[in-house]
PDB file of C-alpha atoms in Angstrom:
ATOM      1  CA  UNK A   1     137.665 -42.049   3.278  1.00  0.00           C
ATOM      2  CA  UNK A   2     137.555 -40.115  -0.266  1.00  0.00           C
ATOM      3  CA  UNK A   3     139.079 -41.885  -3.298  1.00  0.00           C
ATOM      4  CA  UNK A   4     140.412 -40.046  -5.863  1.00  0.00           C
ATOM      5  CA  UNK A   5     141.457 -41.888  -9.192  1.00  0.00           C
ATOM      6  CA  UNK A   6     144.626 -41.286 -11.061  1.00  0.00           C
ATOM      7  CA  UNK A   7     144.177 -40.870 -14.733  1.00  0.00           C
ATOM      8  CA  UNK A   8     146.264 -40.133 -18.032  1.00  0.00           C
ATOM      9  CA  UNK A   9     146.004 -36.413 -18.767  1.00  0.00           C
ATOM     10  CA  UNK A  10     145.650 -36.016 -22.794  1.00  0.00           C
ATOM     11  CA  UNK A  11     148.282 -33.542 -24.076  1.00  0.00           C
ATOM     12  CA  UNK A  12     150.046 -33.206 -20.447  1.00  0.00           C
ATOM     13  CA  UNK A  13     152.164 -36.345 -20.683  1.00  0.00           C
ATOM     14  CA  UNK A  14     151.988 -37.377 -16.971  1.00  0.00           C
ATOM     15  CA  UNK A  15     149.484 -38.852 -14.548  1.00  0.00           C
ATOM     16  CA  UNK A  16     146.805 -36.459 -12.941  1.00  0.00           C
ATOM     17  CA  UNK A  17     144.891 -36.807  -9.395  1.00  0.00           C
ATOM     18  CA  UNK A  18     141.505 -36.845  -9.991  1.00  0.00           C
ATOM     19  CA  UNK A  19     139.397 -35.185  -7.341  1.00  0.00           C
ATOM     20  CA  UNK A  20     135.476 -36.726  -6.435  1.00  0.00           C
ATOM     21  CA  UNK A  21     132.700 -34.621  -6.977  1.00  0.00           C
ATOM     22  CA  UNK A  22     132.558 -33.979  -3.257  1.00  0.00           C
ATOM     23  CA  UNK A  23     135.956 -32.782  -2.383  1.00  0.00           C
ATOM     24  CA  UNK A  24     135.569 -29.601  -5.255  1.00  0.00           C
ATOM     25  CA  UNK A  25     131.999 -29.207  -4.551  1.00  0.00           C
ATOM     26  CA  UNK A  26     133.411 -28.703  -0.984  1.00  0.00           C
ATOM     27  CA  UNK A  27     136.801 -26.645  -2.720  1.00  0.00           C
ATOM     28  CA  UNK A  28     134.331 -24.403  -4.425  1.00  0.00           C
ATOM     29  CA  UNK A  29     132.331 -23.825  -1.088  1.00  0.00           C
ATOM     30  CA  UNK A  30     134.944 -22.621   0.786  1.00  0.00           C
ATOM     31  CA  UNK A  31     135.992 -20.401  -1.534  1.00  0.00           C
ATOM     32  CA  UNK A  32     132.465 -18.780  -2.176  1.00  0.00           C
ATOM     33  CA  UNK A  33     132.643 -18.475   1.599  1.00  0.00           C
ATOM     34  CA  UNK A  34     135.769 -17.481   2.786  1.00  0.00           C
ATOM     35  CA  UNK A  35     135.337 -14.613  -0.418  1.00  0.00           C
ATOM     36  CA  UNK A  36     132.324 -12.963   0.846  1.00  0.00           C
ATOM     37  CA  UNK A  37     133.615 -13.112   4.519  1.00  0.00           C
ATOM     38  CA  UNK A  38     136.425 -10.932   2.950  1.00  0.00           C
ATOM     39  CA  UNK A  39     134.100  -8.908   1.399  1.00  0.00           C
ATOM     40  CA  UNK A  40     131.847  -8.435   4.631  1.00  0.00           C
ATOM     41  CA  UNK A  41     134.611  -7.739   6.887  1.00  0.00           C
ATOM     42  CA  UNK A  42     134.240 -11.213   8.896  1.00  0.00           C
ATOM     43  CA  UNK A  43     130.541 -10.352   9.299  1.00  0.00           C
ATOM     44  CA  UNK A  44     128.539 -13.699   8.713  1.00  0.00           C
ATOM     45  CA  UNK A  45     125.672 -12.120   8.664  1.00  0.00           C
ATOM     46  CA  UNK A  46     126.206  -9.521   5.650  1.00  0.00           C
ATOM     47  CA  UNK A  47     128.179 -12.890   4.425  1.00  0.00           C
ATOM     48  CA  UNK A  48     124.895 -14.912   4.496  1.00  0.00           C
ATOM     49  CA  UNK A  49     122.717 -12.469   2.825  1.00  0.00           C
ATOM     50  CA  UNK A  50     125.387 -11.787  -0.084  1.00  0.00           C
ATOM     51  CA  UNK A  51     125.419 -15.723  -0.423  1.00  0.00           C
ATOM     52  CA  UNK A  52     121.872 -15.869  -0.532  1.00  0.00           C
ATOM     53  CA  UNK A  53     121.640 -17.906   2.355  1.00  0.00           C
ATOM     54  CA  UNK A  54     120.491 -17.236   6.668  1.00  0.00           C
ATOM     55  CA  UNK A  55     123.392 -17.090   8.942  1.00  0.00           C
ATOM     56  CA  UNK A  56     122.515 -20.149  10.095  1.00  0.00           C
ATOM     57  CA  UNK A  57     123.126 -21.979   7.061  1.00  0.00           C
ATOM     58  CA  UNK A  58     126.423 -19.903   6.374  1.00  0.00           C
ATOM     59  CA  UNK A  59     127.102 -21.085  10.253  1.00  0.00           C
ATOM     60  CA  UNK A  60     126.575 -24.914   9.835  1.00  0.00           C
ATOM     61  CA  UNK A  61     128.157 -24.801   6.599  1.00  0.00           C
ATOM     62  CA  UNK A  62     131.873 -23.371   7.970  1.00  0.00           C
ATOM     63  CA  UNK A  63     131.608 -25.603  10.492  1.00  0.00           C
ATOM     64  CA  UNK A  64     131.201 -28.500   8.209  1.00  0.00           C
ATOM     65  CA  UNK A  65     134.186 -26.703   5.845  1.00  0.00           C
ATOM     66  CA  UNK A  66     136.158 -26.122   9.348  1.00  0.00           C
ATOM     67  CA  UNK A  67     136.260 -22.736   8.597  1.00  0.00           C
ATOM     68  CA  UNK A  68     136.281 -20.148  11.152  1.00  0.00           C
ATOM     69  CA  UNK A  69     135.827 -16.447  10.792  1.00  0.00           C
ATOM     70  CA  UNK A  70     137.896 -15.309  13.628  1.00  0.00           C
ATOM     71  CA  UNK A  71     140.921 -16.857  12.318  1.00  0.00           C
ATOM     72  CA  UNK A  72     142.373 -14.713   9.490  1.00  0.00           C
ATOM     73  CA  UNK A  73     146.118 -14.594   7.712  1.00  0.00           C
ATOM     74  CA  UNK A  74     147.831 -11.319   8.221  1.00  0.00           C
ATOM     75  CA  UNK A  75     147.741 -10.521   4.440  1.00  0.00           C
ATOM     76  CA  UNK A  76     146.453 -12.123   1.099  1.00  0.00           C
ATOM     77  CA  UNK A  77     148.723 -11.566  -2.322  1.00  0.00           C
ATOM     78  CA  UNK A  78     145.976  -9.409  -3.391  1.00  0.00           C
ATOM     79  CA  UNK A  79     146.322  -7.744  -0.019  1.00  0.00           C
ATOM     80  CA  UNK A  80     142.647  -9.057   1.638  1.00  0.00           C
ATOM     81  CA  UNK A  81     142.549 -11.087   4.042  1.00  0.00           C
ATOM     82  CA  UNK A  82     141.869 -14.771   3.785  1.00  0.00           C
ATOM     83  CA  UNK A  83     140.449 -16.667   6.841  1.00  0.00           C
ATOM     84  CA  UNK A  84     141.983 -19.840   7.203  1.00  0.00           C
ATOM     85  CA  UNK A  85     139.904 -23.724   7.623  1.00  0.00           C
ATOM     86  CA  UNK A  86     140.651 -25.905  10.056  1.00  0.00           C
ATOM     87  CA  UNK A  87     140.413 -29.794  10.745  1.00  0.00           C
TER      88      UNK A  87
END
């Protein structure tokens, strides 16, 4: 499993999770992701090439982030849709 270390915060007076590289490298994935499937409508394959990446890649990487593109929230606060990750 993940550790995470708890550290002093300077300036915030209180203790502070930590995260590991891996967990926001994996943060900052899904939310590249789960932006441009916004963007493209659900379409992983316009989501792909505005990554940068083949639909394949896109593919094996949701499924890693247990992300899927069917699943979407009715409405974002910005009023997009968000698609939602699952374990």
């Amino acid at each position: 499993m993940a550790q995470t270390q708890t550290l002093m915060a300077p300036g915030l007076g209180g203790r502070v999770q930590q995260a590991n590289l891996r967990q926001l490298m994996e943060a900052y994935e899904r939310r590249l992701i789960i932006e441009a499937l916004v963007r493209a409508h659900g379409n992983q394959r316009r989501a792909a090439a505005e990554l940068g990446c083949l639909p394949t890649t896109l593919n094996e990487k949701m499924r890693r982030l247990g992300l899927r593109a069917c699943d979407q929230r009715a409405q974002a606060p910005m009023g997009e849709t968000e698609l939602m990750g699952h374990a």
